[in-house]
Tab-separated table of C-alpha atoms and ligand atoms in Angstrom:
chain	number	residue	atom	x	y	z
A	1	MET	CA	-29.397	56.075	-33.301
A	2	SER	CA	-32.803	54.576	-33.827
A	3	GLN	CA	-31.343	52.601	-36.721
A	4	LEU	CA	-28.703	51.108	-34.423
A	5	PHE	CA	-31.232	50.172	-31.761
A	6	LYS	CA	-33.337	48.307	-34.292
A	7	LYS	CA	-30.327	46.371	-35.575
A	8	SER	CA	-29.286	45.138	-32.134
A	9	ALA	CA	-32.866	44.226	-31.300
A	10	ASN	CA	-32.762	41.915	-34.308
A	11	LEU	CA	-29.880	40.100	-32.701
A	12	TRP	CA	-31.874	38.910	-29.670
A	13	PRO	CA	-32.780	35.501	-31.138
A	14	ILE	CA	-29.099	34.924	-31.839
A	15	TYR	CA	-28.126	35.916	-28.294
A	16	LEU	CA	-30.723	33.469	-27.042
A	17	ILE	CA	-29.267	30.657	-29.122
A	18	ILE	CA	-25.717	31.459	-28.004
A	19	THR	CA	-26.841	31.516	-24.370
A	20	LEU	CA	-28.474	28.106	-24.802
A	21	ILE	CA	-25.324	26.660	-26.382
A	22	VAL	CA	-23.126	28.022	-23.592
A	23	LEU	CA	-25.504	26.664	-20.962
A	24	SER	CA	-25.705	23.187	-22.439
A	25	SER	CA	-21.942	22.915	-22.957
A	26	GLY	CA	-21.608	24.017	-19.337
A	27	LEU	CA	-23.760	21.049	-18.393
A	28	VAL	CA	-21.577	18.679	-20.407
A	29	GLY	CA	-18.548	20.323	-18.785
A	30	PHE	CA	-20.088	19.700	-15.369
A	31	PHE	CA	-20.318	15.957	-15.907
A	32	TRP	CA	-16.963	15.824	-17.666
A	33	TYR	CA	-15.324	17.673	-14.777
A	34	TYR	CA	-16.900	15.594	-12.058
A	35	GLY	CA	-16.126	12.324	-13.844
A	36	SER	CA	-12.586	13.251	-14.859
A	37	PRO	CA	-9.521	11.968	-12.997
A	38	GLU	CA	-8.615	15.503	-11.939
A	39	TYR	CA	-11.725	15.808	-9.875
A	40	THR	CA	-11.252	12.317	-8.469
A	41	ASP	CA	-7.974	13.608	-7.045
A	42	VAL	CA	-5.564	10.715	-7.518
A	43	GLY	CA	-2.309	11.912	-5.968
A	44	TYR	CA	-4.043	14.401	-3.646
A	45	ARG	CA	-1.735	14.838	-0.647
A	46	PRO	CA	-2.691	17.876	1.431
A	47	LYS	CA	-0.454	19.398	4.077
A	48	GLN	CA	-1.504	18.213	7.535
A	49	PRO	CA	-1.307	20.179	10.816
A	50	VAL	CA	1.100	17.558	12.255
A	51	GLU	CA	3.872	15.801	10.344
A	52	TYR	CA	2.360	12.452	11.218
A	53	SER	CA	3.822	9.569	9.205
A	54	HIS	CA	2.004	6.323	8.359
A	55	LYS	CA	5.320	4.955	7.108
A	56	LEU	CA	6.813	5.332	10.598
A	57	HIS	CA	3.782	4.274	12.658
A	58	ALA	CA	2.023	1.662	10.475
A	59	GLY	CA	5.179	0.610	8.583
A	60	ASP	CA	8.314	0.656	10.765
A	61	LEU	CA	6.523	0.394	14.128
A	62	GLY	CA	3.917	-2.014	12.709
A	63	ILE	CA	0.917	-0.537	14.560
A	64	ASP	CA	-2.290	-2.098	13.173
A	65	CYS	CA	-4.629	0.276	11.293
A	66	ARG	CA	-7.458	-0.567	13.684
A	67	TYR	CA	-5.514	0.721	16.714
A	68	CYS	CA	-6.218	4.225	15.385
A	69	HIS	CA	-9.061	3.732	12.887
A	70	THR	CA	-11.180	1.995	15.484
A	71	ALA	CA	-14.576	2.334	13.781
A	72	VAL	CA	-13.586	0.813	10.451
A	73	GLU	CA	-15.057	-2.636	11.185
A	74	VAL	CA	-18.253	-1.485	12.826
A	75	SER	CA	-19.421	1.613	10.988
A	76	ALA	CA	-19.627	3.347	7.635
A	77	ARG	CA	-16.820	5.735	8.571
A	78	ALA	CA	-13.278	4.674	9.420
A	79	SER	CA	-12.758	7.617	11.848
A	80	VAL	CA	-9.509	9.478	12.491
A	81	PRO	CA	-8.090	8.977	16.018
A	82	PRO	CA	-8.517	11.527	18.821
A	83	THR	CA	-5.414	13.127	20.377
A	84	GLU	CA	-5.768	10.730	23.288
A	85	THR	CA	-4.704	7.833	21.039
A	86	CYS	CA	-1.475	9.644	20.171
A	87	MET	CA	-0.861	10.495	23.827
A	88	ASN	CA	-1.034	6.806	24.795
A	89	CYS	CA	2.533	6.771	23.509
A	90	HIS	CA	3.549	10.396	23.218
A	91	SER	CA	3.059	11.264	26.867
A	92	LEU	CA	6.298	9.252	27.188
A	93	ILE	CA	7.854	9.145	23.694
A	94	GLY	CA	9.259	12.183	21.893
A	95	THR	CA	8.441	14.574	24.738
A	96	ASP	CA	11.068	17.051	23.516
A	97	ASN	CA	10.372	16.598	19.781
A	98	PRO	CA	9.042	19.920	18.406
A	99	LYS	CA	7.106	18.063	15.689
A	100	LEU	CA	4.818	16.894	18.475
A	101	ASP	CA	4.095	20.426	19.781
A	102	PRO	CA	0.684	20.651	18.072
A	103	VAL	CA	-0.267	17.267	19.561
A	104	ARG	CA	0.631	18.398	23.094
A	105	GLU	CA	-1.169	21.715	22.553
A	106	SER	CA	-4.301	19.871	21.452
A	107	TRP	CA	-4.047	17.593	24.502
A	108	ALA	CA	-3.646	20.542	26.876
A	109	SER	CA	-6.450	22.624	25.358
A	110	GLY	CA	-8.852	19.764	24.630
A	111	GLU	CA	-9.318	21.042	21.077
A	112	SER	CA	-8.999	18.330	18.447
A	113	ILE	CA	-6.326	18.470	15.772
A	114	GLU	CA	-7.821	19.682	12.494
A	115	TRP	CA	-6.695	16.942	10.108
A	116	VAL	CA	-7.378	17.712	6.461
A	117	ARG	CA	-9.600	15.150	4.746
A	118	VAL	CA	-7.913	13.289	1.912
A	119	HIS	CA	-10.573	10.889	0.583
A	120	ASP	CA	-13.976	12.449	0.174
A	121	LEU	CA	-16.879	11.139	-1.889
A	122	PRO	CA	-19.685	13.495	-2.883
A	123	ASP	CA	-22.651	13.293	-0.506
A	124	TYR	CA	-24.892	11.702	-3.131
A	125	ALA	CA	-22.751	8.540	-3.159
A	126	PHE	CA	-23.129	6.099	-0.265
A	127	PHE	CA	-20.123	4.200	1.054
A	128	ASN	CA	-19.719	1.889	4.031
A	129	HIS	CA	-16.366	0.672	5.399
A	130	SER	CA	-17.652	-2.154	7.588
A	131	ALA	CA	-19.584	-3.739	4.679
A	132	HIS	CA	-16.286	-4.056	2.796
A	133	VAL	CA	-13.804	-4.827	5.581
A	134	ASN	CA	-15.995	-7.547	7.140
A	135	VAL	CA	-16.172	-9.592	3.940
A	136	GLY	CA	-12.417	-9.326	3.404
A	137	VAL	CA	-11.821	-6.313	1.127
A	138	GLY	CA	-8.413	-5.027	2.278
A	139	CYS	CA	-7.629	-1.365	3.023
A	140	GLU	CA	-4.838	-1.680	0.474
A	141	SER	CA	-7.296	-2.335	-2.400
A	142	CYS	CA	-8.726	1.156	-1.994
A	143	HIS	CA	-5.976	3.152	-0.259
A	144	GLY	CA	-2.794	1.598	-1.650
A	145	ASN	CA	0.190	0.621	0.472
A	146	VAL	CA	-0.317	3.121	3.287
A	147	ALA	CA	2.615	1.704	5.287
A	148	THR	CA	5.032	3.241	2.764
A	149	MET	CA	3.505	6.753	2.850
A	150	ASP	CA	5.079	9.484	4.952
A	151	LYS	CA	2.180	11.676	4.011
A	152	ILE	CA	-1.075	9.966	3.104
A	153	GLU	CA	-2.086	10.246	-0.529
A	154	GLN	CA	-5.141	9.280	-2.578
A	155	LYS	CA	-4.097	6.351	-4.761
A	156	LYS	CA	-7.358	5.321	-6.469
A	157	PRO	CA	-9.811	7.451	-8.455
A	158	LEU	CA	-12.821	6.580	-6.206
A	159	SER	CA	-14.944	7.201	-9.300
A	160	MET	CA	-18.168	5.396	-10.084
A	161	SER	CA	-16.548	3.242	-12.788
A	162	TRP	CA	-13.773	2.301	-10.352
A	163	CYS	CA	-16.292	1.161	-7.717
A	164	LEU	CA	-18.281	-0.724	-10.343
A	165	SER	CA	-15.324	-2.568	-11.823
A	166	CYS	CA	-14.767	-4.325	-8.503
A	167	HIS	CA	-18.484	-4.796	-7.840
A	168	ARG	CA	-18.903	-6.579	-11.174
A	169	ALA	CA	-15.955	-8.933	-10.480
A	170	PRO	CA	-15.000	-8.814	-6.782
A	171	GLU	CA	-12.723	-11.922	-6.822
A	172	ASP	CA	-9.394	-10.075	-6.796
A	173	GLY	CA	-10.622	-7.686	-4.115
A	174	LEU	CA	-11.207	-10.432	-1.517
A	175	ARG	CA	-8.706	-11.809	0.991
A	176	PRO	CA	-8.818	-13.839	4.216
A	177	LEU	CA	-10.299	-11.748	7.068
A	178	ASP	CA	-7.066	-11.800	9.085
A	179	GLN	CA	-5.295	-10.081	6.178
A	180	VAL	CA	-7.549	-7.025	5.658
A	181	THR	CA	-5.158	-4.533	7.263
A	182	LYS	CA	-2.033	-6.225	5.911
A	183	MET	CA	-0.028	-4.129	3.427
A	184	ASN	CA	1.847	-5.489	0.417
A	185	TRP	CA	-0.308	-8.615	0.483
A	186	LYS	CA	0.518	-11.199	-2.180
A	187	MET	CA	-2.285	-13.148	-3.778
A	188	PRO	CA	-1.657	-16.899	-3.363
A	189	GLU	CA	-1.767	-19.150	-6.435
A	190	ASN	CA	-5.080	-20.771	-5.523
A	191	HIS	CA	-6.696	-17.375	-5.049
A	192	THR	CA	-9.516	-17.825	-7.564
A	193	GLU	CA	-10.751	-21.002	-5.806
A	194	PHE	CA	-10.545	-19.247	-2.444
A	195	ALA	CA	-12.455	-16.193	-3.710
A	196	GLN	CA	-15.167	-18.225	-5.419
A	197	GLN	CA	-15.688	-20.214	-2.217
A	198	VAL	CA	-15.989	-17.015	-0.137
A	199	ILE	CA	-18.436	-15.501	-2.621
A	200	LYS	CA	-20.557	-18.649	-2.392
A	201	ASP	CA	-20.333	-19.119	1.400
A	202	LYS	CA	-21.081	-15.496	2.245
A	203	ASN	CA	-23.404	-14.955	-0.700
A	204	ILE	CA	-21.452	-11.871	-1.742
A	205	THR	CA	-23.412	-9.689	-4.166
A	206	PRO	CA	-21.988	-6.161	-4.370
A	207	PRO	CA	-24.642	-3.713	-5.638
A	208	THR	CA	-24.473	-2.653	-9.305
A	209	ASP	CA	-27.917	-1.010	-9.449
A	210	CYS	CA	-28.102	2.770	-9.030
A	211	SER	CA	-29.995	2.654	-5.738
A	212	GLY	CA	-27.244	0.518	-4.167
A	213	CYS	CA	-24.914	3.522	-4.003
A	214	HIS	CA	-27.265	6.464	-4.548
A	215	ARG	CA	-29.783	6.106	-1.729
B	1	HEC	C1	-1.013	5.699	15.160
B	1	HEC	C2	-2.285	5.965	14.513
B	1	HEC	C3	-2.568	5.496	13.113
B	1	HEC	C4	-2.351	4.250	12.559
B	1	HEC	C5	-1.711	3.027	13.206
B	1	HEC	C6	-2.879	4.293	11.207
B	1	HEC	N1	-3.389	5.527	10.953
B	1	HEC	FE1	-4.304	6.127	9.247
B	1	HEC	N2	-4.481	8.018	9.990
B	1	HEC	C7	-4.074	8.430	11.251
B	1	HEC	C8	-4.229	9.873	11.354
B	1	HEC	C9	-3.885	10.740	12.563
B	1	HEC	C10	-4.774	10.305	10.123
B	1	HEC	C11	-5.129	11.754	9.709
B	1	HEC	C12	-3.891	12.466	9.243
B	1	HEC	C13	-3.437	12.064	7.879
B	1	HEC	O1	-4.262	12.018	6.966
B	1	HEC	O2	-2.237	11.777	7.727
B	1	HEC	C14	-4.908	9.122	9.291
B	1	HEC	C15	-5.408	9.121	7.991
B	1	HEC	C16	-5.604	7.982	7.215
B	1	HEC	C17	-6.229	7.968	5.911
B	1	HEC	C18	-6.726	9.180	5.162
B	1	HEC	C19	-8.009	9.691	5.750
B	1	HEC	C20	-8.645	10.741	4.882
B	1	HEC	O3	-8.725	11.898	5.310
B	1	HEC	O4	-9.044	10.409	3.765
B	1	HEC	C21	-6.242	6.673	5.481
B	1	HEC	C22	-6.788	6.142	4.178
B	1	HEC	C23	-5.607	5.883	6.502
B	1	HEC	N3	-5.233	6.703	7.552
B	1	HEC	C24	-5.407	4.522	6.412
B	1	HEC	C25	-4.665	3.788	7.316
B	1	HEC	C26	-4.297	2.407	7.125
B	1	HEC	C27	-4.683	1.568	5.926
B	1	HEC	C28	-3.572	2.031	8.209
B	1	HEC	C29	-2.913	0.693	8.474
B	1	HEC	C30	-1.982	0.233	7.470
B	1	HEC	C31	-3.485	3.196	9.094
B	1	HEC	N4	-4.156	4.233	8.512
B	1	HEC	C32	-2.847	3.220	10.325
B	1	HEC	C33	-3.588	7.623	12.239
B	1	HEC	C34	-3.224	6.299	12.086
B	2	HEC	C1	2.090	2.875	19.788
B	2	HEC	C2	2.851	4.090	20.055
B	2	HEC	C3	2.570	5.339	19.230
B	2	HEC	C4	1.360	5.934	18.959
B	2	HEC	C5	-0.018	5.451	19.366
B	2	HEC	C6	1.657	7.136	18.228
B	2	HEC	N1	3.008	7.263	18.047
B	2	HEC	FE1	3.950	8.810	17.106
B	2	HEC	N2	5.740	7.895	17.426
B	2	HEC	C7	5.936	6.717	18.109
B	2	HEC	C8	7.350	6.385	18.098
B	2	HEC	C9	7.998	5.157	18.736
B	2	HEC	C10	7.999	7.436	17.413
B	2	HEC	C11	9.483	7.578	17.099
B	2	HEC	C12	10.133	8.353	18.199
B	2	HEC	C13	11.554	8.720	17.844
B	2	HEC	O1	12.067	8.302	16.815
B	2	HEC	O2	12.136	9.485	18.618
B	2	HEC	C14	6.955	8.384	17.019
B	2	HEC	C15	7.208	9.577	16.372
B	2	HEC	C16	6.240	10.535	16.072
B	2	HEC	C17	6.506	11.847	15.492
B	2	HEC	C18	7.878	12.425	15.211
B	2	HEC	C19	8.376	12.007	13.859
B	2	HEC	C20	9.705	12.642	13.533
B	2	HEC	O3	10.017	12.661	12.337
B	2	HEC	O4	10.404	13.102	14.431
B	2	HEC	C21	5.294	12.462	15.305
B	2	HEC	C22	5.061	13.859	14.741
B	2	HEC	C23	4.286	11.538	15.760
B	2	HEC	N3	4.887	10.380	16.215
B	2	HEC	C24	2.928	11.811	15.749
B	2	HEC	C25	1.967	10.957	16.235
B	2	HEC	C26	0.536	11.231	16.177
B	2	HEC	C27	-0.084	12.487	15.618
B	2	HEC	C28	-0.088	10.171	16.736
B	2	HEC	C29	-1.564	9.962	16.908
B	2	HEC	C30	-2.367	9.973	15.694
B	2	HEC	C31	0.942	9.222	17.142
B	2	HEC	N4	2.154	9.718	16.798
B	2	HEC	C32	0.683	8.006	17.773
B	2	HEC	C33	4.959	5.949	18.691
B	2	HEC	C34	3.606	6.191	18.652
B	3	HEC	C1	-13.734	-0.610	-0.904
B	3	HEC	C2	-12.846	0.505	-0.722
B	3	HEC	C3	-12.306	0.835	0.645
B	3	HEC	C4	-11.760	-0.017	1.589
B	3	HEC	C5	-11.622	-1.521	1.526
B	3	HEC	C6	-11.305	0.813	2.678
B	3	HEC	N1	-11.587	2.131	2.420
B	3	HEC	FE1	-11.178	3.736	3.595
B	3	HEC	N2	-12.192	4.958	2.335
B	3	HEC	C7	-12.757	4.560	1.132
B	3	HEC	C8	-13.538	5.663	0.582
B	3	HEC	C9	-14.341	5.625	-0.710
B	3	HEC	C10	-13.411	6.734	1.511
B	3	HEC	C11	-14.098	8.103	1.419
B	3	HEC	C12	-15.452	7.947	2.099
B	3	HEC	C13	-16.376	9.130	2.016
B	3	HEC	O1	-15.978	10.208	1.605
B	3	HEC	O2	-17.551	8.951	2.404
B	3	HEC	C14	-12.544	6.262	2.584
B	3	HEC	C15	-12.174	7.015	3.699
B	3	HEC	C16	-11.319	6.567	4.700
B	3	HEC	C17	-10.875	7.363	5.837
B	3	HEC	C18	-11.286	8.784	6.140
B	3	HEC	C19	-12.415	8.796	7.168
B	3	HEC	C20	-13.697	8.263	6.599
B	3	HEC	O3	-14.155	7.198	7.066
B	3	HEC	O4	-14.260	8.878	5.687
B	3	HEC	C21	-10.043	6.568	6.593
B	3	HEC	C22	-9.337	6.937	7.874
B	3	HEC	C23	-9.981	5.276	5.932
B	3	HEC	N3	-10.764	5.306	4.785
B	3	HEC	C24	-9.262	4.186	6.413
B	3	HEC	C25	-9.427	2.873	5.974
B	3	HEC	C26	-8.859	1.707	6.622
B	3	HEC	C27	-7.997	1.719	7.864
B	3	HEC	C28	-9.274	0.617	5.902
B	3	HEC	C29	-9.011	-0.859	6.166
B	3	HEC	C30	-9.302	-1.378	7.509
B	3	HEC	C31	-10.076	1.112	4.791
B	3	HEC	N4	-10.152	2.478	4.871
B	3	HEC	C32	-10.678	0.313	3.812
B	3	HEC	C33	-12.635	3.331	0.543
B	3	HEC	C34	-12.188	2.186	1.187
B	4	HEC	C1	-12.057	-4.021	-4.344
B	4	HEC	C2	-13.472	-4.267	-4.462
B	4	HEC	C3	-14.470	-3.163	-4.144
B	4	HEC	C4	-14.371	-1.824	-4.401
B	4	HEC	C5	-13.217	-1.082	-5.042
B	4	HEC	C6	-15.606	-1.231	-3.959
B	4	HEC	N1	-16.431	-2.179	-3.433
B	4	HEC	FE1	-18.281	-1.844	-2.634
B	4	HEC	N2	-18.440	-3.832	-2.168
B	4	HEC	C7	-17.484	-4.794	-2.439
B	4	HEC	C8	-17.885	-6.047	-1.820
B	4	HEC	C9	-17.127	-7.371	-1.888
B	4	HEC	C10	-19.112	-5.790	-1.145
B	4	HEC	C11	-19.911	-6.743	-0.274
B	4	HEC	C12	-21.100	-7.316	-0.940
B	4	HEC	C13	-21.841	-8.278	-0.059
B	4	HEC	O1	-21.534	-8.413	1.133
B	4	HEC	O2	-22.743	-8.938	-0.589
B	4	HEC	C14	-19.446	-4.385	-1.410
B	4	HEC	C15	-20.601	-3.769	-0.951
B	4	HEC	C16	-20.920	-2.439	-1.181
B	4	HEC	C17	-22.152	-1.799	-0.785
B	4	HEC	C18	-23.308	-2.466	-0.038
B	4	HEC	C19	-23.126	-2.206	1.411
B	4	HEC	C20	-24.359	-2.423	2.207
B	4	HEC	O3	-24.369	-1.945	3.355
B	4	HEC	O4	-25.296	-3.028	1.699
B	4	HEC	C21	-22.083	-0.487	-1.193
B	4	HEC	C22	-23.138	0.597	-1.005
B	4	HEC	C23	-20.805	-0.304	-1.823
B	4	HEC	N3	-20.130	-1.513	-1.812
B	4	HEC	C24	-20.372	0.893	-2.357
B	4	HEC	C25	-19.112	1.077	-2.937
B	4	HEC	C26	-18.648	2.349	-3.458
B	4	HEC	C27	-19.438	3.648	-3.472
B	4	HEC	C28	-17.386	2.124	-3.925
B	4	HEC	C29	-16.451	3.118	-4.562
B	4	HEC	C30	-16.175	4.343	-3.847
B	4	HEC	C31	-17.075	0.727	-3.701
B	4	HEC	N4	-18.148	0.124	-3.101
B	4	HEC	C32	-15.875	0.121	-4.057
B	4	HEC	C33	-16.310	-4.614	-3.134
B	4	HEC	C34	-15.788	-3.382	-3.540
B	5	HEC	C1	-20.949	0.887	-6.776
B	5	HEC	C2	-21.527	2.148	-6.484
B	5	HEC	C3	-22.306	2.902	-7.540
B	5	HEC	C4	-23.336	2.443	-8.328
B	5	HEC	C5	-23.911	1.042	-8.369
B	5	HEC	C6	-23.776	3.574	-9.134
B	5	HEC	N1	-23.031	4.672	-8.820
B	5	HEC	FE1	-23.241	6.562	-9.637
B	5	HEC	N2	-21.630	7.195	-8.560
B	5	HEC	C7	-20.939	6.448	-7.633
B	5	HEC	C8	-19.871	7.257	-7.081
B	5	HEC	C9	-18.885	6.826	-6.023
B	5	HEC	C10	-19.960	8.519	-7.712
B	5	HEC	C11	-19.048	9.735	-7.465
B	5	HEC	C12	-17.922	9.690	-8.464
B	5	HEC	C13	-16.932	10.786	-8.302
B	5	HEC	O1	-16.895	11.463	-7.297
B	5	HEC	O2	-16.146	10.941	-9.249
B	5	HEC	C14	-21.084	8.453	-8.631
B	5	HEC	C15	-21.492	9.499	-9.459
B	5	HEC	C16	-22.627	9.490	-10.243
B	5	HEC	C17	-23.093	10.625	-11.031
B	5	HEC	C18	-22.424	11.980	-11.123
B	5	HEC	C19	-21.635	12.116	-12.415
B	5	HEC	C20	-20.437	11.248	-12.543
B	5	HEC	O3	-20.312	10.513	-13.552
B	5	HEC	O4	-19.541	11.261	-11.680
B	5	HEC	C21	-24.229	10.223	-11.667
B	5	HEC	C22	-25.103	11.050	-12.610
B	5	HEC	C23	-24.474	8.822	-11.281
B	5	HEC	N3	-23.476	8.423	-10.408
B	5	HEC	C24	-25.534	8.052	-11.712
B	5	HEC	C25	-25.645	6.677	-11.502
B	5	HEC	C26	-26.645	5.833	-12.158
B	5	HEC	C27	-27.701	6.335	-13.141
B	5	HEC	C28	-26.441	4.556	-11.704
B	5	HEC	C29	-27.162	3.286	-12.121
B	5	HEC	C30	-27.026	2.900	-13.522
B	5	HEC	C31	-25.309	4.610	-10.761
B	5	HEC	N4	-24.867	5.901	-10.675
B	5	HEC	C32	-24.809	3.506	-10.058
B	5	HEC	C33	-21.188	5.134	-7.264
B	5	HEC	C34	-22.120	4.313	-7.857
């Protein structure tokens, strides 16, 4: 017995080394995981408490994004509409449609609908909608063609390298201000001239230094 004990005691340095290797590969794994497309959730499309369709409302009915996402031009967050916004129409439309039951229940009880977040950056990264929308970066550049989605889905990786690739060359991400909420927007032929003029006039300099996005 004492022989055995001594032998295993001799193994402690090796255990220590193995532990260190496991720990450091865990650290590499951490950064790999957080930087990998899986974590960035392209294609993420959670089930929502109401079968609300952007394709129907923003596409077929042509309701502007800002009718519901009212804060998008004035604040960092775009905001999801309160039940009241839905009831502007649905107190009259679809009153016997069972798909609207949860909306009516929320209206009657005063408890907001618990929409599941789709796009979500980690807290250590700073993002601001108004700073983008007010210089002419369209919703479509970052959210895809929402007017074709029955259920909203994450279309872009929202990773650091994705943000930076536009910040380093923002030309293709800029459009006239009256087109920011337009879906399926086609870049005109003289786009480069237009974009260079906007960049000059508005002195557009998207941050590429760490403190610009990690404040
Ligand atoms: C009639 C109201 C309404 C209109 C119009 C509307 N939305 Fe929405 N939007 C919602 C609601 C409600 C949600 C939350 C439920 C969901 O995610 O489907 C939402 C969610 C979203 C999300 C996902 C939010 C998250 O959790 O990450 C994006 C992106 C979005 N909308 C973009 C747009 C764009 C772009 C337009 C215009 C083309 C638009 N919306 C028009 C009501 C609206
Ligand atoms: C500007 C008017 C308007 C607003 C605002 C509006 N809707 Fe609608 N909604 C409609 C119309 C029109 C229809 C189609 C009715 C029909 O086909 O019978 C509809 C249909 C629906 C349906 C039924 C879809 C189906 O397949 O039967 C749901 C669910 C719905 N809306 C949810 C919402 C929610 C949730 C909100 C708020 C975030 C909202 N709507 C805001 C006009 C509106
Ligand atoms: C430059 C890229 C970019 C543009 C342009 C953009 N978004 Fe977003 N959006 C994001 C990111 C990134 C998030 C996640 C933010 C977070 O987690 O802090 C987001 C989140 C959202 C959300 C969820 C609520 C929130 O604010 O976190 C909604 C709704 C939304 N966007 C709607 C819109 C609409 C409508 C437009 C156009 C008027 C738009 N976005 C333009 C990148 C963008
Ligand atoms: C399609 C192009 C595009 C994408 C994608 C994009 N940005 Fe930007 N960003 C811009 C432009 C243009 C500006 C405006 C710069 C200015 O006004 O000088 C800007 C400005 C900013 C600012 C400065 C805002 C302020 O208040 O000073 C921050 C922070 C920022 N972006 C973060 C992000 C993050 C984080 C992402 C990725 C999740 C991202 N951006 C994706 C184009 C983009
Ligand atoms: C344009 C905005 C932007 C700038 C500039 C930026 N970052 Fe990031 N960074 C992000 C975003 C957004 C994430 C979150 C990515 C995700 O969720 O996948 C991130 C994530 C990270 C992470 C976590 C690991 C990873 O790769 O996802 C580290 C570490 C980091 N940034 C360091 C830096 C350093 C160092 C700099 C300066 C050289 C910098 N960042 C500049 C937007 C930015």
